[in-house]
Short mmCIF file of C-alpha atoms in Angstrom, two decimals:
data_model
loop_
_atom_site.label_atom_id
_atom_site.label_comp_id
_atom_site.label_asym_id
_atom_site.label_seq_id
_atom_site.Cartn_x
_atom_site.Cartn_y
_atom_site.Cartn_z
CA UNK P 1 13.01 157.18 115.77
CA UNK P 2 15.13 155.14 113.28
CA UNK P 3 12.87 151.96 114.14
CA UNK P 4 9.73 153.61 114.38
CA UNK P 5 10.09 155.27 111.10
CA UNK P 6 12.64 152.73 108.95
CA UNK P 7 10.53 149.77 107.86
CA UNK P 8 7.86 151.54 106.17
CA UNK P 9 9.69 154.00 104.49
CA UNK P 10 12.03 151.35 103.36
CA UNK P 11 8.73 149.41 102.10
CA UNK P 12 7.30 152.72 100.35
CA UNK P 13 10.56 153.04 99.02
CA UNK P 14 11.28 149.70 97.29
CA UNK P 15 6.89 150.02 96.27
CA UNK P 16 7.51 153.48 95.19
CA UNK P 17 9.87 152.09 92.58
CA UNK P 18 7.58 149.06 91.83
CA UNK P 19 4.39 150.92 90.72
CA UNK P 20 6.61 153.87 89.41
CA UNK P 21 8.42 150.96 86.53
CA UNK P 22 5.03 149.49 86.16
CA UNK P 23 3.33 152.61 85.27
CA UNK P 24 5.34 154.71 83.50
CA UNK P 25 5.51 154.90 79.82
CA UNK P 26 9.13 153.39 80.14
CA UNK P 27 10.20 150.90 77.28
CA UNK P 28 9.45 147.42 77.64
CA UNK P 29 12.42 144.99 77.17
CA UNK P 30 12.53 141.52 77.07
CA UNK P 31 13.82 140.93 80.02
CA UNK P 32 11.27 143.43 81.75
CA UNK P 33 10.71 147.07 82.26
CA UNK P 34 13.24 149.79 82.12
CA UNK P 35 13.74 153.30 84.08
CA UNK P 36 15.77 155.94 82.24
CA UNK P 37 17.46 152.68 80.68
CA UNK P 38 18.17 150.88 83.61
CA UNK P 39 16.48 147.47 84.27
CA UNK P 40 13.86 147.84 87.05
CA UNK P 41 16.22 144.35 88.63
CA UNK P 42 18.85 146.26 89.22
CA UNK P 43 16.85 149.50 90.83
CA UNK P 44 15.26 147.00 93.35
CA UNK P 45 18.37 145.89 94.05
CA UNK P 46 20.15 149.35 94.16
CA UNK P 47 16.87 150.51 96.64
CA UNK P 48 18.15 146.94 98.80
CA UNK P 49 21.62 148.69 99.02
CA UNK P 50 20.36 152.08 99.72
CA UNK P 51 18.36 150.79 102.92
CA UNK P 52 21.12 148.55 104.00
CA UNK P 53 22.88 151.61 103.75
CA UNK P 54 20.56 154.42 105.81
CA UNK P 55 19.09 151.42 108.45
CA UNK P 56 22.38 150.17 108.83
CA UNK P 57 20.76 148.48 112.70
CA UNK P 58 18.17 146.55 110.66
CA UNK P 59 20.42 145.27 107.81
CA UNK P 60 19.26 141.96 108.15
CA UNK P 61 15.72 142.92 107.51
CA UNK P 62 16.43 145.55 104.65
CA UNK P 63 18.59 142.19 103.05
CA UNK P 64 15.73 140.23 103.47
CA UNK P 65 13.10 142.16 102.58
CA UNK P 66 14.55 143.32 99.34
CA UNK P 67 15.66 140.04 98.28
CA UNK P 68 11.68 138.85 98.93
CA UNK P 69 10.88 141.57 96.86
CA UNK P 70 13.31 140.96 93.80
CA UNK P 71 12.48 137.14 94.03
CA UNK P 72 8.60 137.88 93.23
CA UNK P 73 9.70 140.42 91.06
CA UNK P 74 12.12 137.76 89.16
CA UNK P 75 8.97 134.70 89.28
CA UNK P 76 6.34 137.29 88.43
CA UNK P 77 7.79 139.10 85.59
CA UNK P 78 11.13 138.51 84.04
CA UNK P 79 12.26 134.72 84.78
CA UNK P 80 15.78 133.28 85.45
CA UNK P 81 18.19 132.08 83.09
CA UNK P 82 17.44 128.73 84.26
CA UNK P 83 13.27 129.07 83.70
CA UNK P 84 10.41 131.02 84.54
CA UNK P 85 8.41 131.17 87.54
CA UNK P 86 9.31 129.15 90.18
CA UNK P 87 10.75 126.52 88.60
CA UNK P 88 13.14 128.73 87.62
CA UNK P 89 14.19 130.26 91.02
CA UNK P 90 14.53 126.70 92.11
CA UNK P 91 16.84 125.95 89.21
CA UNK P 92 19.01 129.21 90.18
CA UNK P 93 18.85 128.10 93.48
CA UNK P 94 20.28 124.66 93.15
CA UNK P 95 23.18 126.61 90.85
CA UNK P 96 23.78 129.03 93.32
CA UNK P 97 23.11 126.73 96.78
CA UNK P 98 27.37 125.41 96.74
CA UNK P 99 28.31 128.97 97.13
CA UNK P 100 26.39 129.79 99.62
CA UNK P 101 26.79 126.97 101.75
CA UNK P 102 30.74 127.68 101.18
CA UNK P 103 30.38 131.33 102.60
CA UNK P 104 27.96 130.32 105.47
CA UNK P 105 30.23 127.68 107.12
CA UNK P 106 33.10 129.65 106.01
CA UNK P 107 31.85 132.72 108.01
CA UNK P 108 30.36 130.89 111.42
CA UNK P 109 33.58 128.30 110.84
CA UNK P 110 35.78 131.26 110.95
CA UNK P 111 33.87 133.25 113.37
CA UNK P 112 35.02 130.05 116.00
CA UNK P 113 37.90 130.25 114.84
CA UNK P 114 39.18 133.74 115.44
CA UNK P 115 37.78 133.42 119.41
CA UNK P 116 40.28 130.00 119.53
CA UNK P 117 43.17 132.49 118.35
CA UNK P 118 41.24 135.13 121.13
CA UNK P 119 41.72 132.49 123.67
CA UNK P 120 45.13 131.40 122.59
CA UNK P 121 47.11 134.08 124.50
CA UNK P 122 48.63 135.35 121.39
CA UNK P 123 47.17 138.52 121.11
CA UNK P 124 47.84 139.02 124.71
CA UNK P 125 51.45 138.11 123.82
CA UNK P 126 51.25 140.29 120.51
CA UNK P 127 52.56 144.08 121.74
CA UNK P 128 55.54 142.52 122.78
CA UNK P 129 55.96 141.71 118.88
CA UNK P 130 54.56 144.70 117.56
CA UNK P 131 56.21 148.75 117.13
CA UNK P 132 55.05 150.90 120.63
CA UNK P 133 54.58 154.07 118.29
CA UNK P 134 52.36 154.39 115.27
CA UNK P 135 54.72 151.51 113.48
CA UNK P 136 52.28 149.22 115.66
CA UNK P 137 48.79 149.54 113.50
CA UNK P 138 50.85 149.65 110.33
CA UNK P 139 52.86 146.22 111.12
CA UNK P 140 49.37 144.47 112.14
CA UNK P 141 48.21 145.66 108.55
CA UNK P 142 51.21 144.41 106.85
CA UNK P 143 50.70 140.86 108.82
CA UNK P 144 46.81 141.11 107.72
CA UNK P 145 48.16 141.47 104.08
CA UNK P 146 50.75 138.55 104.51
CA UNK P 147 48.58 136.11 105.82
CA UNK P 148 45.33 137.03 102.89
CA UNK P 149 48.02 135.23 100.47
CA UNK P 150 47.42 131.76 101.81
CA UNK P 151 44.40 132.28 103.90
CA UNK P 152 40.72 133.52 102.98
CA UNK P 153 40.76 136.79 103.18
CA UNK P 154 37.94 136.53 105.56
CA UNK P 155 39.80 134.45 108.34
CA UNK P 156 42.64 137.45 107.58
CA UNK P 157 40.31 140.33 108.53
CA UNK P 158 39.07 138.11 111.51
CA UNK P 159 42.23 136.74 112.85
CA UNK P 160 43.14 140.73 112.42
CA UNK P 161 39.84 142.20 113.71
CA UNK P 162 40.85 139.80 116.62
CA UNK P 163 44.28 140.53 117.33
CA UNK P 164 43.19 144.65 117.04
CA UNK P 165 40.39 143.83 119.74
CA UNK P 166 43.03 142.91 122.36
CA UNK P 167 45.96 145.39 121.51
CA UNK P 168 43.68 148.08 121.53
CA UNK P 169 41.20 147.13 124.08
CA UNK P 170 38.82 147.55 121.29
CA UNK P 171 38.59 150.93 121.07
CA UNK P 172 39.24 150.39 116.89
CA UNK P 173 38.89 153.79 115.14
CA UNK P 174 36.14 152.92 112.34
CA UNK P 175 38.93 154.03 109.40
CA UNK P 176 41.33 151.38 110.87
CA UNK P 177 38.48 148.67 110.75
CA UNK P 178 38.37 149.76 107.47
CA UNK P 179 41.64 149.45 106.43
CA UNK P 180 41.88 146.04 107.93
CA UNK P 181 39.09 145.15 105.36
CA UNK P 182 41.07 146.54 103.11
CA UNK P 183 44.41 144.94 103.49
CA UNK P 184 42.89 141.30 103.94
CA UNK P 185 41.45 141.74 100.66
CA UNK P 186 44.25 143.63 98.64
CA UNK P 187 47.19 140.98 100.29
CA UNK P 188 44.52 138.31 98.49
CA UNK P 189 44.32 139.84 95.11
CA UNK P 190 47.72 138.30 93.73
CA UNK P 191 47.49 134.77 95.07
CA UNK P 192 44.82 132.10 93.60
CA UNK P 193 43.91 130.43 97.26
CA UNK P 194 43.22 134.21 98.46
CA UNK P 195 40.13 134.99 97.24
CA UNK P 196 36.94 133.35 95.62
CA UNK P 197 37.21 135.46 92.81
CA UNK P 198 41.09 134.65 92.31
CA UNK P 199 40.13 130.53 92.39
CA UNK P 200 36.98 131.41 89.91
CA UNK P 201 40.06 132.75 87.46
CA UNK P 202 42.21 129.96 88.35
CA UNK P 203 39.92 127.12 87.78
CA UNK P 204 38.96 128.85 84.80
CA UNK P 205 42.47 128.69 83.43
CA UNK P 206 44.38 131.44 84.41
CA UNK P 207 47.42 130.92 85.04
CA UNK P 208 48.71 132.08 88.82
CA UNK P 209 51.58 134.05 87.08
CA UNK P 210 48.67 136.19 85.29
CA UNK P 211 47.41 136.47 88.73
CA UNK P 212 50.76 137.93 90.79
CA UNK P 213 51.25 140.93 89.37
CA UNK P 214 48.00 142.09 91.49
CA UNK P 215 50.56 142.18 94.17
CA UNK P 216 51.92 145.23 93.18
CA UNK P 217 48.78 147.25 93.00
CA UNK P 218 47.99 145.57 96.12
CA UNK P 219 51.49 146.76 98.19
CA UNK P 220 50.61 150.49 96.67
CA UNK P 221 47.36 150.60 97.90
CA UNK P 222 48.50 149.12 101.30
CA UNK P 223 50.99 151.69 101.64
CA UNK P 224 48.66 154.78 100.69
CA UNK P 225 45.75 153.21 102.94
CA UNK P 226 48.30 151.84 105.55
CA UNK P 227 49.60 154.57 107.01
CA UNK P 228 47.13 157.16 107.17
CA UNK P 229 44.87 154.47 109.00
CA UNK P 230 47.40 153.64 111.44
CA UNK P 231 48.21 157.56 112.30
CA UNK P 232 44.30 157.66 112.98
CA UNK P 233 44.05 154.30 115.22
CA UNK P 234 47.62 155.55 117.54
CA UNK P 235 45.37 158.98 117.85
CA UNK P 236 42.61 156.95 118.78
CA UNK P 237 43.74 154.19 120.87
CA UNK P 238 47.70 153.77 121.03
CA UNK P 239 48.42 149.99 121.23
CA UNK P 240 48.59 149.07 125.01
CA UNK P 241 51.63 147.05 125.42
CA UNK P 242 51.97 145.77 129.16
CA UNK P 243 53.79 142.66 129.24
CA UNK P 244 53.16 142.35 132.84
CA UNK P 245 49.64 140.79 132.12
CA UNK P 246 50.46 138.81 129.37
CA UNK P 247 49.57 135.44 129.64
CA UNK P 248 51.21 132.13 128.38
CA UNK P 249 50.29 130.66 124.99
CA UNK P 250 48.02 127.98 124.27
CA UNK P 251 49.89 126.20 122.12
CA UNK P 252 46.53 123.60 121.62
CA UNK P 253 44.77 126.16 120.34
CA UNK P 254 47.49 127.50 118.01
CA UNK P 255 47.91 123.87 116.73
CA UNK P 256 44.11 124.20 115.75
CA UNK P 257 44.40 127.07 114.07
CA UNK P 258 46.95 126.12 111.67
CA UNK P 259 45.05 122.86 111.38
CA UNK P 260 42.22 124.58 110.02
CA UNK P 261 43.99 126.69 107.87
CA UNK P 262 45.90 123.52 106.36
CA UNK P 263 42.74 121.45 106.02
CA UNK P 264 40.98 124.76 104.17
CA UNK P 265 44.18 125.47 102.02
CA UNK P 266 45.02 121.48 100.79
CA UNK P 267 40.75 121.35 100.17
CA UNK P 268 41.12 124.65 98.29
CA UNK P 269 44.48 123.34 95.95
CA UNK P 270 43.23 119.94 95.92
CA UNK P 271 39.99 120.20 94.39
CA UNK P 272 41.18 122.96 92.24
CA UNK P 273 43.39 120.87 90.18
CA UNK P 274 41.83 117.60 90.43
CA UNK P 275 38.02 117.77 90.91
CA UNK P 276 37.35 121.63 89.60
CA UNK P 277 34.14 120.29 87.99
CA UNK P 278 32.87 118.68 91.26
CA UNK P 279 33.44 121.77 92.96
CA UNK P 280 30.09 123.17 91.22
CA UNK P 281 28.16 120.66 93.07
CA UNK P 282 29.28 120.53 96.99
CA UNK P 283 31.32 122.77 99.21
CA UNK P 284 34.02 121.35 99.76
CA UNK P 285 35.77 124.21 101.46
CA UNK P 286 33.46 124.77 103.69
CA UNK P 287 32.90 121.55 104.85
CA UNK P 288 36.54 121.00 104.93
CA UNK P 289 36.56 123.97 107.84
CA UNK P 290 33.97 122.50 109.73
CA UNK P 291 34.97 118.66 109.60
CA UNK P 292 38.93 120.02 111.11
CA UNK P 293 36.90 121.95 113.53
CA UNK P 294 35.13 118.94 115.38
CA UNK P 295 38.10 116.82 114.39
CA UNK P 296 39.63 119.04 116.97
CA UNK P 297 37.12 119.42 119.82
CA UNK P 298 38.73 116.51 121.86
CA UNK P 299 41.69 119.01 122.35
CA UNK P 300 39.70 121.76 122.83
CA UNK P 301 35.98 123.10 122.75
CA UNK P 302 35.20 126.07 120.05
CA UNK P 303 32.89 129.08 121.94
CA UNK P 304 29.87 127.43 120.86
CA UNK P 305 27.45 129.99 122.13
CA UNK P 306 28.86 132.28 118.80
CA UNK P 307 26.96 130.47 116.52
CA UNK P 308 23.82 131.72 116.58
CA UNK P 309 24.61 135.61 116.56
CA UNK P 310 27.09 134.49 113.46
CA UNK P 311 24.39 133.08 111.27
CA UNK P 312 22.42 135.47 111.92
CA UNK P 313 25.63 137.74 110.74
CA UNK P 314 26.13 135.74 107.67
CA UNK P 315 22.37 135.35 106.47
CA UNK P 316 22.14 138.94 105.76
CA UNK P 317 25.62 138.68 103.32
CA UNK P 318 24.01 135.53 101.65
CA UNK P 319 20.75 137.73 100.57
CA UNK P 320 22.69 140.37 99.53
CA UNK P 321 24.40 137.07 97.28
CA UNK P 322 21.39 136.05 96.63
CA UNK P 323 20.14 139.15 95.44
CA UNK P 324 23.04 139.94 93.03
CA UNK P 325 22.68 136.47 91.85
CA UNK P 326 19.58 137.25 90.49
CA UNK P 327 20.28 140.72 88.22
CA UNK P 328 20.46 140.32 84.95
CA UNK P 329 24.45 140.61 84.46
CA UNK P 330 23.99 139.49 80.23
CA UNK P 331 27.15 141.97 79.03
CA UNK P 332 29.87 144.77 80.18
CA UNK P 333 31.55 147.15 78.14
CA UNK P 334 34.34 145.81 76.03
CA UNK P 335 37.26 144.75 78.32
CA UNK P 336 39.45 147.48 78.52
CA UNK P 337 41.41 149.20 81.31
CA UNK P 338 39.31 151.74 82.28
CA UNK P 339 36.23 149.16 82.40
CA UNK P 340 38.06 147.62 84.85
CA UNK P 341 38.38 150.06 86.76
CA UNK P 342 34.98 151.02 86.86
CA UNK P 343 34.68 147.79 88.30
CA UNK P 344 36.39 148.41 91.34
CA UNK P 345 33.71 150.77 92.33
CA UNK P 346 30.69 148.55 90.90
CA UNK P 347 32.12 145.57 93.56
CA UNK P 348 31.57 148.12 96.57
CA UNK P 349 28.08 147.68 96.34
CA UNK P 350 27.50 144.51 93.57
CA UNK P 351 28.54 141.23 94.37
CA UNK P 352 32.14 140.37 93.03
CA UNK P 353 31.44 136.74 92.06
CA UNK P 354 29.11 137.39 89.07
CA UNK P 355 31.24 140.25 87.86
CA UNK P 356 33.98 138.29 87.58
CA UNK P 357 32.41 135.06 86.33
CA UNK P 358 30.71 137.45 83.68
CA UNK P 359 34.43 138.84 82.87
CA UNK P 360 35.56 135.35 82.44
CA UNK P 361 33.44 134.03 80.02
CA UNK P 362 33.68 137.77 77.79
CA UNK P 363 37.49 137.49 78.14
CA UNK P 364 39.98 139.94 76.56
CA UNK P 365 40.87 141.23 80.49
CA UNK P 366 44.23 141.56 81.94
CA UNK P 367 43.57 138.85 85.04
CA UNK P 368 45.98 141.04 87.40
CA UNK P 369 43.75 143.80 86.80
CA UNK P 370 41.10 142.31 87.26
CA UNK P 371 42.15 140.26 90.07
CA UNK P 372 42.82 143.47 92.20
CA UNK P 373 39.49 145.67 90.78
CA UNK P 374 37.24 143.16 91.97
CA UNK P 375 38.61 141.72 95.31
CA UNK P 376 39.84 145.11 96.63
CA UNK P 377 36.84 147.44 95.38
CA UNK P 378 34.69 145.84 97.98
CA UNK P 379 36.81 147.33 100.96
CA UNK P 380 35.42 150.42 100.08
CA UNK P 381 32.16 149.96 101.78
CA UNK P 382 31.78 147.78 104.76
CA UNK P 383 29.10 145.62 102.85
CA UNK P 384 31.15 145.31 100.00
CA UNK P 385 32.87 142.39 100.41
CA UNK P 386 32.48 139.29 103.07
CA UNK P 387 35.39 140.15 104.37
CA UNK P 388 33.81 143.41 105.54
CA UNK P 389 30.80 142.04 106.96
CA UNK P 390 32.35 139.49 108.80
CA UNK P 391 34.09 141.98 110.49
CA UNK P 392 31.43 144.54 111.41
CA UNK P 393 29.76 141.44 112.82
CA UNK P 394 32.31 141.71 115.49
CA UNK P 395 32.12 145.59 115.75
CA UNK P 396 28.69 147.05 114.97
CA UNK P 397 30.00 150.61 115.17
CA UNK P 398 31.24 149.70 111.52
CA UNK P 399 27.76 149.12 110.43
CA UNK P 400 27.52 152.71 108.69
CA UNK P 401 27.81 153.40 105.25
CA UNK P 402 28.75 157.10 105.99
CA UNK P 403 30.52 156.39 108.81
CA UNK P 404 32.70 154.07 106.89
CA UNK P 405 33.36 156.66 103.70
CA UNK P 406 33.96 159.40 106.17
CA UNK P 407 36.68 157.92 108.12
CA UNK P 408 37.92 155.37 105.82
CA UNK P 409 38.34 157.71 102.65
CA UNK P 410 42.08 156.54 102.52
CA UNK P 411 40.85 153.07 101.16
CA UNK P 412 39.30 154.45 97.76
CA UNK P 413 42.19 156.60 97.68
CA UNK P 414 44.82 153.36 98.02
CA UNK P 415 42.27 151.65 95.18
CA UNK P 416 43.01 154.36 92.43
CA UNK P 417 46.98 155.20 93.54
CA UNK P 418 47.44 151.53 93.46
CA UNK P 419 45.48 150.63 90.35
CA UNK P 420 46.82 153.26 88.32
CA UNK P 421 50.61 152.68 89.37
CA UNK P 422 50.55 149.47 88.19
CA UNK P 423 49.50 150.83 85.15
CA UNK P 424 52.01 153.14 84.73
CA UNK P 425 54.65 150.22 85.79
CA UNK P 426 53.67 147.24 83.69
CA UNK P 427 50.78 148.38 81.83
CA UNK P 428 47.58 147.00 80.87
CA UNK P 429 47.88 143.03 78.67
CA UNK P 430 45.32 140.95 78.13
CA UNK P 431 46.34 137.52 79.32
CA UNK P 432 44.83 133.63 78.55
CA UNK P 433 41.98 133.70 76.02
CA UNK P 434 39.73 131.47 77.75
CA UNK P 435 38.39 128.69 75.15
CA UNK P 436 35.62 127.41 78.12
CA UNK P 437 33.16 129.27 80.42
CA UNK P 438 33.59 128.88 83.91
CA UNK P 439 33.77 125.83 86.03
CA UNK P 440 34.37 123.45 82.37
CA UNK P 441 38.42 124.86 81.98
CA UNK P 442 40.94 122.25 83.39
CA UNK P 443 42.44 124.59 86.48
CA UNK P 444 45.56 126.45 85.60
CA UNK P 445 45.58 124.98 82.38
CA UNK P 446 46.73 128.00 80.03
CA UNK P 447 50.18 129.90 80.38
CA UNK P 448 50.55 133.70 80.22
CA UNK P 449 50.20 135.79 77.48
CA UNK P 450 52.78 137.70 77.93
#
């Protein structure tokens, strides 16, 4: 019924709200035509979530279709900041085309990557390491969280999502696949090389020390997500720990692994400090990924046949990029503490990048704050953050908005226990004035303000 009925009531849906903004006696604003206040961009965009959302098993067309829909919208009517008409989307486009080449061979590169650590043996090896009782779920968390530090948080939820698959013979309770979402991104909040939105603040000129105190927030929330998720998963599907079967390592494909990892992570610091502007023009990191990979196919093959099913994965978080790219993000509410917490919940369903670029260049935030609202506020649905869709790309059953709230209500819950107690603790200080919008500061430049 759900595909007999979706598409055109998704279509009437995002039309509905066309003809409804063109015809009503709305104000007119520069930048186009409002509802109740609200530019019609972002209600196109919010209708986009919504289907993603209900037609969670057509996601890819919902993404698709509402970002065809906003892009005539954006020609047609309002323009980018870059031009009008299509010259203009072509201009955004070539702005916006490094990014999204990063995330697409970050996600497929990854993808590869977490079926070499699959076919390594060491998840197979794993229970032996890990608690037999409910300690088990919560230790694999707290790993997660360890490794999101140096790695991107994506490979964390994979490499997780992974290791899960095989101690639990992937039967993965939905609020556990949730809170692995969550700990890859809250272990990446604190460290620059974590998370995009960390390096954006880094490059910009925060200073990492500005950034660390995230970490605090982030091992709250961990602990008041952790172990309410792992009660659930031992309920669910108790890790199965026979040591009898376990295989032998593959110590090639281990060595691969943490060649990747060390080609991403000296790509990621290196072009950081020394060629942050070059950065804006060619994806380094994810290039970096994919050259180590084929370096490496002489030792051993990658599971080729993955790649098409993970484009197709990662094309419907690059519209929803795409999409958010294109909203009209032109001011926030002064920076305060409570508007940035406010922006843990926007990132659940708005794309972290421009939020934070947008925070940078207003300034007056404190970056731990900051750093933690917007990388762990997207855990809270599984479209929220890449992280989260790279994962439900290996489990489907995570595909559900409701699904995902219902189960995985702990992770809001470790999002205000966590922001707030760092509050309390070390209280809200605006850090590094930034003299330079994004991408122009030289990386790590400024020291705390303190």
């Amino acid at each position: 019924m759900c595909r007999a009925i979706g598409r055109p009531v998704g279509r009437r849906l995002l039309a509905g709200s066309v003809v409804l903004a063109l015809l009503s006696p709305a104000a007119q604003a520069g930048d186009g035509p409002l509802i109740w206040g609200v530019p019609l961009d972002f209600i196109l965009f919010a209708a986009t979530l919504l289907g993603v959302a209900i037609f969670h098993r057509h996601v890819l067309k919902v993404a698709l279709g509402g970002l065809a829909l906003i892009g005539v919208y954006k020609v047609m009517v309002t323009g980018f900041k870059a031009g009008d008409g299509l010259p203009g989307l072509a201009a955004h486009m070539a702005h916006e085309w490094v990014l999204l080449a990063n995330l697409l061979c970050l996600l497929v590169g990854f993808a590869l990557l977490a079926r070499h650590f699959e076919d390594s043996g060491v998840p197979e090896v794993l229970p032996r390491l890990l608690p037999a009782n409910w300690l088990g779920p919560f230790v694999l968390l707290l790993i997660i969280w360890l490794l999101s530090g140096f790695l991107d948080n994506i490979a964390a939820a994979l490499i997780g999502g992974t290791v899960a698959a095989s101690v639990f013979r992937r039967r993965i309770h939905v609020g556990y696949l949730a809170a692995i979402v969550a700990a890859s991104n809250a272990g990446g909040s604190g460290s620059v090389i974590g998370d995009t939105t960390t390096t954006m603040m880094w490059i910009a000129g925060v200073s990492p020390l500005e950034v660390a105190p995230a970490y605090l927030a982030a091992a709250i929330a961990l602990l008041i997500f952790g172990l309410p998720a792992s009660l659930q998963q031992h309920r669910f599907q108790p890790i199965v720990g026979d040591l009898h079967t376990a295989r032998h390592v593959d110590w090639a494909r281990v060595m691969i692994i943490a060649f990747v990892l060390l080609a991403a992570i000296a790509t990621n610091v290196t072009v950081n400090i020394f060629f942050s502007e070059a950065a804006a023009h060619f994806p380094f990191l994810g290039v970096a990924v994919w050259v180590a990979l084929l370096l490496a196919v002489p030792l051993r093959q990658p599971e080729w046949s993955l790649v098409p099913e993970a484009v197709r994965g990662s094309l419907f978080l690059l519209a929803l990029v795409v999409c958010a790219s294109m909203m009209p993000v032109d001011k926030l509410p002064p920076a305060s503490w409570l508007t940035t917490f406010g922006l843990g919940f926007v990132s659940a369903v708005f794309d972290n990048i421009p939020l934070t670029e947008l925070a940078l260049k207003q300034g007056g935030y404190d970056w731990a704050f900051l750093a933690f609202a917007v990388g762990f506020g997207g855990s809270m649905l599984w479209f929220g953050s890449s992280a989260g869709v790279a994962l439900a790309n290996l489990f489907p059953e995570a595909k559900s908005a409701g699904r995902w709230l219902l189960h995985g209500w702990h992770v809001p819950l470790g999002y205000v226990g966590g922001f707030y107690a760092m509050l309390w603790l070390s209280g809200w200080s605006p850090g590094t004035e930034l003299a330079a919008s994004v991408g122009n500061a030289p990386a790590a430049a400024a020291e705390p303000a303190r």
